Short mmCIF file of C-alpha atoms in Angstrom, two decimals:
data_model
loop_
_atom_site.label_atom_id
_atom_site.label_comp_id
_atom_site.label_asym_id
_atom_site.label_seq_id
_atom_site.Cartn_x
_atom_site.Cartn_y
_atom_site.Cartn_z
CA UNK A 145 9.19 22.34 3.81
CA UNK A 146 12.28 21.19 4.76
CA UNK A 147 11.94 20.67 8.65
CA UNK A 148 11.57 18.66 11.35
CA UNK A 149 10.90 15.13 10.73
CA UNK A 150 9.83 15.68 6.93
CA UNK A 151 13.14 16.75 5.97
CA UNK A 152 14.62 13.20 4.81
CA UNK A 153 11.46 12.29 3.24
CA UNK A 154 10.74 15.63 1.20
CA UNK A 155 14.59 14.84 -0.05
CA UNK A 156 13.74 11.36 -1.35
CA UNK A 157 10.55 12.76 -2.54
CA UNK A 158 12.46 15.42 -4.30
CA UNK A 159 15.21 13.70 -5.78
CA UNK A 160 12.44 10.40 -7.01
CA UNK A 161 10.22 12.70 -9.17
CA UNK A 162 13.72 14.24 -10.28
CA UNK A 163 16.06 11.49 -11.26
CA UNK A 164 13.40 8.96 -12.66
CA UNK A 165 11.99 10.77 -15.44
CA UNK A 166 15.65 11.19 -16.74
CA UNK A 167 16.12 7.56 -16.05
CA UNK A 168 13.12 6.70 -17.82
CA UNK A 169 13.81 8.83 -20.25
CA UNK A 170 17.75 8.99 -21.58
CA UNK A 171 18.13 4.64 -20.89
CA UNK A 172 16.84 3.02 -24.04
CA UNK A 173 13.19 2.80 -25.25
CA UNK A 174 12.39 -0.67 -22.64
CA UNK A 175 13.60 1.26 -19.40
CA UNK A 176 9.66 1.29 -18.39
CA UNK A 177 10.20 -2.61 -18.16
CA UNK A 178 13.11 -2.45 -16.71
CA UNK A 179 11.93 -0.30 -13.87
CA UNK A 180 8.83 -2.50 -13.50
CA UNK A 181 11.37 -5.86 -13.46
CA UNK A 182 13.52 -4.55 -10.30
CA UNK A 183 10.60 -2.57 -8.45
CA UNK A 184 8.51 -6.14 -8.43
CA UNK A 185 11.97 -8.63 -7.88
CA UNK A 186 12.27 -6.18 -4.73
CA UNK A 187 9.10 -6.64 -3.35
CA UNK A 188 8.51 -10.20 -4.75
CA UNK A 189 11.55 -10.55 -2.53
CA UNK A 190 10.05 -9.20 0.37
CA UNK A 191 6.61 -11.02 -0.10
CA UNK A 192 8.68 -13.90 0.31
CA UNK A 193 10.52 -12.98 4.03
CA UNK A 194 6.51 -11.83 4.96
CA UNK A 195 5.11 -15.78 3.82
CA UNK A 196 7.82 -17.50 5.20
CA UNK A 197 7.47 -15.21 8.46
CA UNK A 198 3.72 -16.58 8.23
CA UNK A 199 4.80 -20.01 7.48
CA UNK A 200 7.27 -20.18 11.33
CA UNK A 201 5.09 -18.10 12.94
CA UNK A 202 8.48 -16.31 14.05
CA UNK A 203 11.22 -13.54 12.75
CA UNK A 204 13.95 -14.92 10.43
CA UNK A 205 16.98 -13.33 12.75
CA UNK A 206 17.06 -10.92 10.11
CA UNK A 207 17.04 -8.17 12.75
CA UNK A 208 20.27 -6.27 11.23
CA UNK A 209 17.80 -5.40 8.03
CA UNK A 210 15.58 -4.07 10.73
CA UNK A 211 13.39 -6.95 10.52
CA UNK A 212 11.09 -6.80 13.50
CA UNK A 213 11.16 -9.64 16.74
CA UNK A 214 8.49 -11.50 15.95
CA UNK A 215 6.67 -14.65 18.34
CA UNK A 216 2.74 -15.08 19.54
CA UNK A 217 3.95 -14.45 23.12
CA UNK A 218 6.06 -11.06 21.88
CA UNK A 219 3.87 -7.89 23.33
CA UNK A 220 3.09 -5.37 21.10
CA UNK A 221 3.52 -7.88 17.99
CA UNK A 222 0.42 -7.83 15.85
CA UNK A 223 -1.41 -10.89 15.56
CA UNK A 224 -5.13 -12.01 16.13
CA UNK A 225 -7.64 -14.47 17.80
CA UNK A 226 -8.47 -17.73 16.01
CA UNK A 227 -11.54 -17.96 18.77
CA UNK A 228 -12.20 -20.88 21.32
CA UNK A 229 -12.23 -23.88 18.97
CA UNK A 230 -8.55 -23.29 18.41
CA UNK A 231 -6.39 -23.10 21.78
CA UNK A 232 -3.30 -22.49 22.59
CA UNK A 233 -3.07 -25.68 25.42
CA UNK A 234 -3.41 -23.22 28.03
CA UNK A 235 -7.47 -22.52 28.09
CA UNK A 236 -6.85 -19.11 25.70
CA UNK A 237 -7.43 -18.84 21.96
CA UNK A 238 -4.49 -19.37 19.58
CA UNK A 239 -2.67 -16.42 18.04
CA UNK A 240 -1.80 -15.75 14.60
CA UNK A 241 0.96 -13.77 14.10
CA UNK A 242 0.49 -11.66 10.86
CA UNK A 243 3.55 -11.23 8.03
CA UNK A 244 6.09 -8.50 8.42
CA UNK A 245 8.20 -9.14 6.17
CA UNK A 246 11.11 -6.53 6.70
CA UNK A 247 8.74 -3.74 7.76
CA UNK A 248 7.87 -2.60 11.59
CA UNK A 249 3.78 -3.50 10.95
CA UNK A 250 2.01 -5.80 8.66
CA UNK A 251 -0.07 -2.82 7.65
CA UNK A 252 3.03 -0.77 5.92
CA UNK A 253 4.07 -4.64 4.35
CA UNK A 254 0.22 -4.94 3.08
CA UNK A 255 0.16 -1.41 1.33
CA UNK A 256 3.58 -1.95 -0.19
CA UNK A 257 2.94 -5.25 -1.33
CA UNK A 258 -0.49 -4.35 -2.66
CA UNK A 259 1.43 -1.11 -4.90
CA UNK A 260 3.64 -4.76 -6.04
CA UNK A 261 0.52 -6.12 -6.79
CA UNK A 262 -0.81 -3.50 -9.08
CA UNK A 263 2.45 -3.02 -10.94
CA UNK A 264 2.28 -6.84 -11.80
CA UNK A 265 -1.43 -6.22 -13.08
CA UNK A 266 -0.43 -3.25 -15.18
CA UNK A 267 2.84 -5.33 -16.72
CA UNK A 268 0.81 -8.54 -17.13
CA UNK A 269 -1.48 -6.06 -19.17
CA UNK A 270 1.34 -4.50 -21.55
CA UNK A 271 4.23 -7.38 -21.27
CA UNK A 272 2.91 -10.30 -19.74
CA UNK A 273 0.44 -12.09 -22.62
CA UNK A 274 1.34 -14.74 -23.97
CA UNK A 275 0.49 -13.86 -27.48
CA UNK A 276 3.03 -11.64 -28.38
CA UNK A 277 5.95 -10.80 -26.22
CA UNK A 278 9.59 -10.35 -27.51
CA UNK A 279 11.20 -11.51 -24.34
CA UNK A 280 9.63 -14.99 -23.68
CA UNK A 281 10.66 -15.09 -20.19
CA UNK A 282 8.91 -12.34 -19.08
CA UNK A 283 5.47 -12.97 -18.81
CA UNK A 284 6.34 -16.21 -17.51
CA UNK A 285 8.24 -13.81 -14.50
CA UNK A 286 5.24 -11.12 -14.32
CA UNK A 287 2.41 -14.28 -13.92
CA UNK A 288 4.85 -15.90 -11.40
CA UNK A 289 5.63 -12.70 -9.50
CA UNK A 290 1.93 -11.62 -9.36
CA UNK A 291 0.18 -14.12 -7.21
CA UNK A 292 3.10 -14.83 -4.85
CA UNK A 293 3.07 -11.01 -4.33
CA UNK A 294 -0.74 -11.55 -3.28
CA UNK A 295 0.33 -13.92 -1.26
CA UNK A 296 2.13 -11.96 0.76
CA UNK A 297 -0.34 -9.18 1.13
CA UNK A 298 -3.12 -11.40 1.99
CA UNK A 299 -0.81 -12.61 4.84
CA UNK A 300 -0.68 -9.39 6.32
CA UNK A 301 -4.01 -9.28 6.85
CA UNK A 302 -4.23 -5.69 6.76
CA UNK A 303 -8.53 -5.39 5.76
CA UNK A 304 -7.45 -1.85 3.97
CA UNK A 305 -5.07 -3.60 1.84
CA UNK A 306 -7.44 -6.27 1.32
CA UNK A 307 -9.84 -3.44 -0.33
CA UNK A 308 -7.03 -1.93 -2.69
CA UNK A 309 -6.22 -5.47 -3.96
CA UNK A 310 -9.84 -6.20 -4.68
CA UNK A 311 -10.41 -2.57 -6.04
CA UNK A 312 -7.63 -3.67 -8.41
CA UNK A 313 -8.26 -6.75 -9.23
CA UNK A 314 -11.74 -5.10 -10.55
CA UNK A 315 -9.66 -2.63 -12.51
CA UNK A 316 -7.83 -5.12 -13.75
CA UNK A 317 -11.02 -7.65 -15.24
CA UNK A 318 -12.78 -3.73 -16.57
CA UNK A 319 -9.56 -3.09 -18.44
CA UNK A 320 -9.23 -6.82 -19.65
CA UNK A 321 -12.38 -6.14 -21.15
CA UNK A 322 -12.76 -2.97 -22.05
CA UNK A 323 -9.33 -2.40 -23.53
CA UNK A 324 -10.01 1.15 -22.97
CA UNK A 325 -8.89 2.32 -19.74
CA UNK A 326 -5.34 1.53 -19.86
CA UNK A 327 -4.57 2.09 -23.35
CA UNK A 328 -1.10 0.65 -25.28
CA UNK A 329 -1.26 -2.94 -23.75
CA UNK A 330 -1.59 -6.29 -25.43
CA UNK A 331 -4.76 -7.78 -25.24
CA UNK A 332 -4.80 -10.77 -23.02
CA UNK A 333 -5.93 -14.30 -24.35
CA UNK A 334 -9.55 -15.19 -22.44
CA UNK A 335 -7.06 -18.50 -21.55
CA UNK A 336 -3.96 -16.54 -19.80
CA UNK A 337 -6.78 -14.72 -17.98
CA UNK A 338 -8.98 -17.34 -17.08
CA UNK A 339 -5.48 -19.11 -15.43
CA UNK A 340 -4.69 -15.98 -13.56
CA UNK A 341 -7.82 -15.48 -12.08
CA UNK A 342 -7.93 -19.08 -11.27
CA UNK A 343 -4.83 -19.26 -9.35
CA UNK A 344 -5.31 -15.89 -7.50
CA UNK A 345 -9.00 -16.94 -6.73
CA UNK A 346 -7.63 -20.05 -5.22
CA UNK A 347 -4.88 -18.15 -3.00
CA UNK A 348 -7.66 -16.04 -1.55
CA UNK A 349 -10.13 -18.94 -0.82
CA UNK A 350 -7.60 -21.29 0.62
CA UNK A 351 -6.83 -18.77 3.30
CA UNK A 352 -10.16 -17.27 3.59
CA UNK A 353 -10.85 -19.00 7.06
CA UNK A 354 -8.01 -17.12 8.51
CA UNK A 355 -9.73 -14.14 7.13
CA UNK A 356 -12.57 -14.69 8.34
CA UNK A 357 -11.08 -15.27 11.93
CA UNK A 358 -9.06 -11.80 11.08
CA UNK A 359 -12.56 -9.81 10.80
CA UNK A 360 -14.44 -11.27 13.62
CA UNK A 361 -11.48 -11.23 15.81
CA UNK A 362 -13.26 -10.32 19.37
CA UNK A 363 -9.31 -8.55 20.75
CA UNK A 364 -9.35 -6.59 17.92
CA UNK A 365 -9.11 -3.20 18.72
CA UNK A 366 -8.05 -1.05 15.29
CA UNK A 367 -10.76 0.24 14.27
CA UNK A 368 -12.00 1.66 17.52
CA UNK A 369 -8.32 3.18 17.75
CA UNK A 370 -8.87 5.13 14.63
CA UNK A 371 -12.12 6.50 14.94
CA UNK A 372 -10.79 8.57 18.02
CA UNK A 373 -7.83 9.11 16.11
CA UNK A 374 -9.88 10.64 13.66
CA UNK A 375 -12.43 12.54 15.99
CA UNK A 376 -9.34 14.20 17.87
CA UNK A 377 -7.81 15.16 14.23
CA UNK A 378 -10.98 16.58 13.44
CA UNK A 379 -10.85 18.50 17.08
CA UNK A 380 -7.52 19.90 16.32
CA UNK A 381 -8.64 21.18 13.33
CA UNK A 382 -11.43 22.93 14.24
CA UNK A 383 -8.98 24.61 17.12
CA UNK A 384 -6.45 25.33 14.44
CA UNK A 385 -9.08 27.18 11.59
CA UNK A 386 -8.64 27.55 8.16
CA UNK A 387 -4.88 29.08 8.36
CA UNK A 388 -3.11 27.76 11.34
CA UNK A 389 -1.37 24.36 10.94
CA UNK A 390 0.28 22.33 13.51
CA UNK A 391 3.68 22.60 11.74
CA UNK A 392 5.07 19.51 9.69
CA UNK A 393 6.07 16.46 11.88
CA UNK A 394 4.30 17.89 14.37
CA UNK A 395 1.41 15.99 14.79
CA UNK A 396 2.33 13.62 17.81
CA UNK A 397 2.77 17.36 19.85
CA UNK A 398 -0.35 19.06 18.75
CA UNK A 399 -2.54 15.96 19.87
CA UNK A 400 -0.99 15.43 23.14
CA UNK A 401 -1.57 19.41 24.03
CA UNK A 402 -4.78 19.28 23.05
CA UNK A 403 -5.66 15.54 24.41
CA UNK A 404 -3.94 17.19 27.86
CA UNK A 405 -6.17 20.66 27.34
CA UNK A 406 -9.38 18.65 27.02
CA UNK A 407 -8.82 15.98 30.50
CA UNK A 408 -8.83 13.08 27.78
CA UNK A 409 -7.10 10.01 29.39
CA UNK A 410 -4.91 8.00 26.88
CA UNK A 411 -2.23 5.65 26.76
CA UNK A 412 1.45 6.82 25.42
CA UNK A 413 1.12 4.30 22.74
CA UNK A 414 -2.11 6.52 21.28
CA UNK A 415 -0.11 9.26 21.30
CA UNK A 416 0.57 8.62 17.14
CA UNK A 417 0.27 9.56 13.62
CA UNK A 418 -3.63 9.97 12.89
CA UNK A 419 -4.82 6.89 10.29
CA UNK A 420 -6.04 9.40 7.45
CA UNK A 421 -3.23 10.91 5.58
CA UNK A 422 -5.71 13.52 4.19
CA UNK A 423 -6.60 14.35 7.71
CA UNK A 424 -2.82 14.28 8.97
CA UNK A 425 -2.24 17.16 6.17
CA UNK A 426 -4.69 19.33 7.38
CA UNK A 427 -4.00 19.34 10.56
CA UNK A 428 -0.13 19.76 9.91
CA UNK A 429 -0.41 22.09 7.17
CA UNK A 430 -3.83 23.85 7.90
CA UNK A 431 -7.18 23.74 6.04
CA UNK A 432 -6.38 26.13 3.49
CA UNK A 433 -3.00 25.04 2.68
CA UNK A 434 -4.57 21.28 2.40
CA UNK A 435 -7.38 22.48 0.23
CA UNK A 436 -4.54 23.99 -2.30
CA UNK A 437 -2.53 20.45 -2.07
CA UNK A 438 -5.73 18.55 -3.22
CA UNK A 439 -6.26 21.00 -5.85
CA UNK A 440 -3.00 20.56 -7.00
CA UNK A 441 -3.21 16.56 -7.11
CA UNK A 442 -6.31 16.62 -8.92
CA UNK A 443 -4.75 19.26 -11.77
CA UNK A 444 -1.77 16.68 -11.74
CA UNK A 445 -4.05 13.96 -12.40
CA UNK A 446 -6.12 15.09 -14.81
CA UNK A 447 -2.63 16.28 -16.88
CA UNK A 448 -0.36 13.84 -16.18
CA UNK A 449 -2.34 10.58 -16.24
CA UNK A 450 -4.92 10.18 -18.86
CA UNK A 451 -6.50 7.13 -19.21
CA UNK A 452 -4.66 5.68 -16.66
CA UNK A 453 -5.89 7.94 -13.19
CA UNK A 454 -8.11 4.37 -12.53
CA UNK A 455 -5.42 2.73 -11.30
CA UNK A 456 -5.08 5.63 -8.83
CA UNK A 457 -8.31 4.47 -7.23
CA UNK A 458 -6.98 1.29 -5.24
CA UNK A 459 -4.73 4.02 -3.04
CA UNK A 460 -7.63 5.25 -2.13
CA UNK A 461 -7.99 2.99 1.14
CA UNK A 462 -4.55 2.87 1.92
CA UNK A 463 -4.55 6.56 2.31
CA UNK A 464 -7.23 7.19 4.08
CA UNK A 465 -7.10 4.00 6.66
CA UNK A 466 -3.92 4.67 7.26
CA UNK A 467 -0.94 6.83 7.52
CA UNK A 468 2.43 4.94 6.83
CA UNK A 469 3.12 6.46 3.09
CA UNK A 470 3.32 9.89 4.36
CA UNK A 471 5.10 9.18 7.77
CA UNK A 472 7.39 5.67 6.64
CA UNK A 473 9.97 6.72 3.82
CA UNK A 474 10.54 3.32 2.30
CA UNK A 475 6.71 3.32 1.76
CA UNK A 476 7.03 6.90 0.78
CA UNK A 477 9.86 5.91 -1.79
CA UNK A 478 7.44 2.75 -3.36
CA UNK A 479 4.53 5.05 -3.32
CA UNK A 480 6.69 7.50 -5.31
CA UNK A 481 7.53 5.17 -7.74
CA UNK A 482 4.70 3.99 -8.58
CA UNK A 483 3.29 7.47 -9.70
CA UNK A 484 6.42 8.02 -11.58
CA UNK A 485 5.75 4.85 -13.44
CA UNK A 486 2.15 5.67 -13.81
CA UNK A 487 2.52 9.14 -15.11
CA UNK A 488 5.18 7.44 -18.16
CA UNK A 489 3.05 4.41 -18.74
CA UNK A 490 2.41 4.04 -22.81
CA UNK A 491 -1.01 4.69 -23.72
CA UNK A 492 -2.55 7.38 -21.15
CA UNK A 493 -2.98 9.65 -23.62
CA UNK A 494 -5.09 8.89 -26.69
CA UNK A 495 -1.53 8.33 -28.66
CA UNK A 496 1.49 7.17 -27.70
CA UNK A 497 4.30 9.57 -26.46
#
């Protein structure tokens, strides 16, 4: 496994699902909340950089944290069409340049953030009610940290983000009132929940117009991109068969041999990481070898998580819309966490452990 490109990553992997159980299990019996505290300061932090990004409409100069150059007139800068009743004074539609925060696309910031998101939905759940919390000033932290971390992911206007948060959000009311699904949390007051809805309702309604010019947005040309992406995936594939996989990292290779073997004209900048990760495995690792991997996750789920595999769903989009969690290894690192933190959370089994 260790080769190539996934070498660094499978190391991080490794050593993530290694040193965190011990972490969360030798530090004293709170270390869950104390994980959850600096995972969501980090990328309450970085929610933050993305908003005020949104706010200028330009980088911070931040460019030694590999903060990305950021301006409406910047090529290759994502950003999108607010139509012909807003112009820019020149006779063209005004841009929007989307939050980056310190990430090299909105879309990687918008899947992070949105993991943020649903680690402040799970704490509000177990720490964050009012009526009952030992340390006062955390809920007060957790319902702070929550919608300003929305904030943020709304502002990168990635849509597939935009379908985990609302997939969580859901997941979030069932288990509010169910009290069933995500077992060893405080019951929230209908008043604590009535105020967070409230003031996360309003965040997404006060920017909805820019949403709405973000979905109808004439320039946009995403999801054409990735339904090719996907159609050549599923070409390799079929080239490959069940055993034969392109070798890991090497996914940018196999595609441009077999765009070049079948006359396809493309652009070098299409010459990239297919948006499915599920399809990206399977081509890299073969059919067979993917089929085993998905077995293997699903056994893992079904073990390890309990009650809790419904907070599992929201991923769902992010994974298969895009690709930055298997190929990015700060994303990779977040994403780890959070299923480290998932698989100790109190209450997925029918007792606590």
């Amino acid at each position: 496994v260790l080769v190539g490109q996934a070498s660094e990553k499978t190391l991080w992997l490794m050593g993530i699902f290694w040193a965190a159980p011990i972490l969360l299990d030798v530090i004293k019996k709170n270390s869950l909340m104390n994980v959850l505290v600096v995972v969501i300061c980090i990328l309450l932090f970085q929610s933050q950089w993305g908003v005020t990004q949104f706010v200028l409409q330009e980088d911070l100069g931040m460019n030694i944290l590999g903060e990305s150059k950021l301006s409406a007139d910047e090529v290759g800068v994502a950003k999108f069409s607010m139509g012909k009743i807003f112009n820019d004074g020149e006779g063209g539609s005004r841009k929007i340049v989307r939050a980056y925060g310190p990430f090299n696309h909105p879309n990687s910031m918008g899947g992070v953030l949105t993991i943020g998101f649903l680690l402040s939905c799970m704490a509000s759940l177990y720490f964050g009610g009012s009526n009952g919390c030992d340390n006062r000033g955390l809920p007060l932290f957790i319902n702070v940290a929550e919608p300003v971390i929305l904030l943020g992911a709304v502002l990168t206007f990635s849509r597939a983000a935009y379908l985990a948060n609302v997939l969580g959000g859901l997941i979030f009311l069932l288990v509010v009132f169910s009290n069933k699904l995500l077992g060893g949390g405080r019951r929230l007051r209908n008043k604590d929940v009535f105020y967070k809805m409230l003031i996360l309702s309003l965040i997404v309604v006060s920017l909805s117009p820019l949403v709405f010019y973000r979905f109808i947005d004439s320039e946009d040309v995403a999801l054409p991109e990735r339904q090719a992406g996907w159609r050549w995936a599923v070409g390799i594939i079929k080239e490959n068969g069940l055993w034969l996989g392109s070798g890991i990292g090497q996914y940018s290779v196999a595609l441009k041999d077999y765009l070049d073997r079948k006359g396809v004209v493309y652009e070098s900048w299409q010459i990239d990481y297919v948006h499915n990760i599920p399809l990206l495995i399977v081509v890299e690792w073969g059919a067979v070898m993917g089929f085993v991997l998905a077995l293997g996750c699903g056994v893992l789920v079904f073990k390890r998580y309990g009650r809790v595999w419904w907070w599992l769903i929201p991923l769902i989009p992010l994974l298969v819309l895009d690709h930055y969690f298997l190929t990015q290894l700060y994303p990779l690192v977040v994403l780890s966490l959070y299923l480290v933190v998932l698989g100790y959370w109190p209450g997925r089994k029918k007792r606590f452990s």
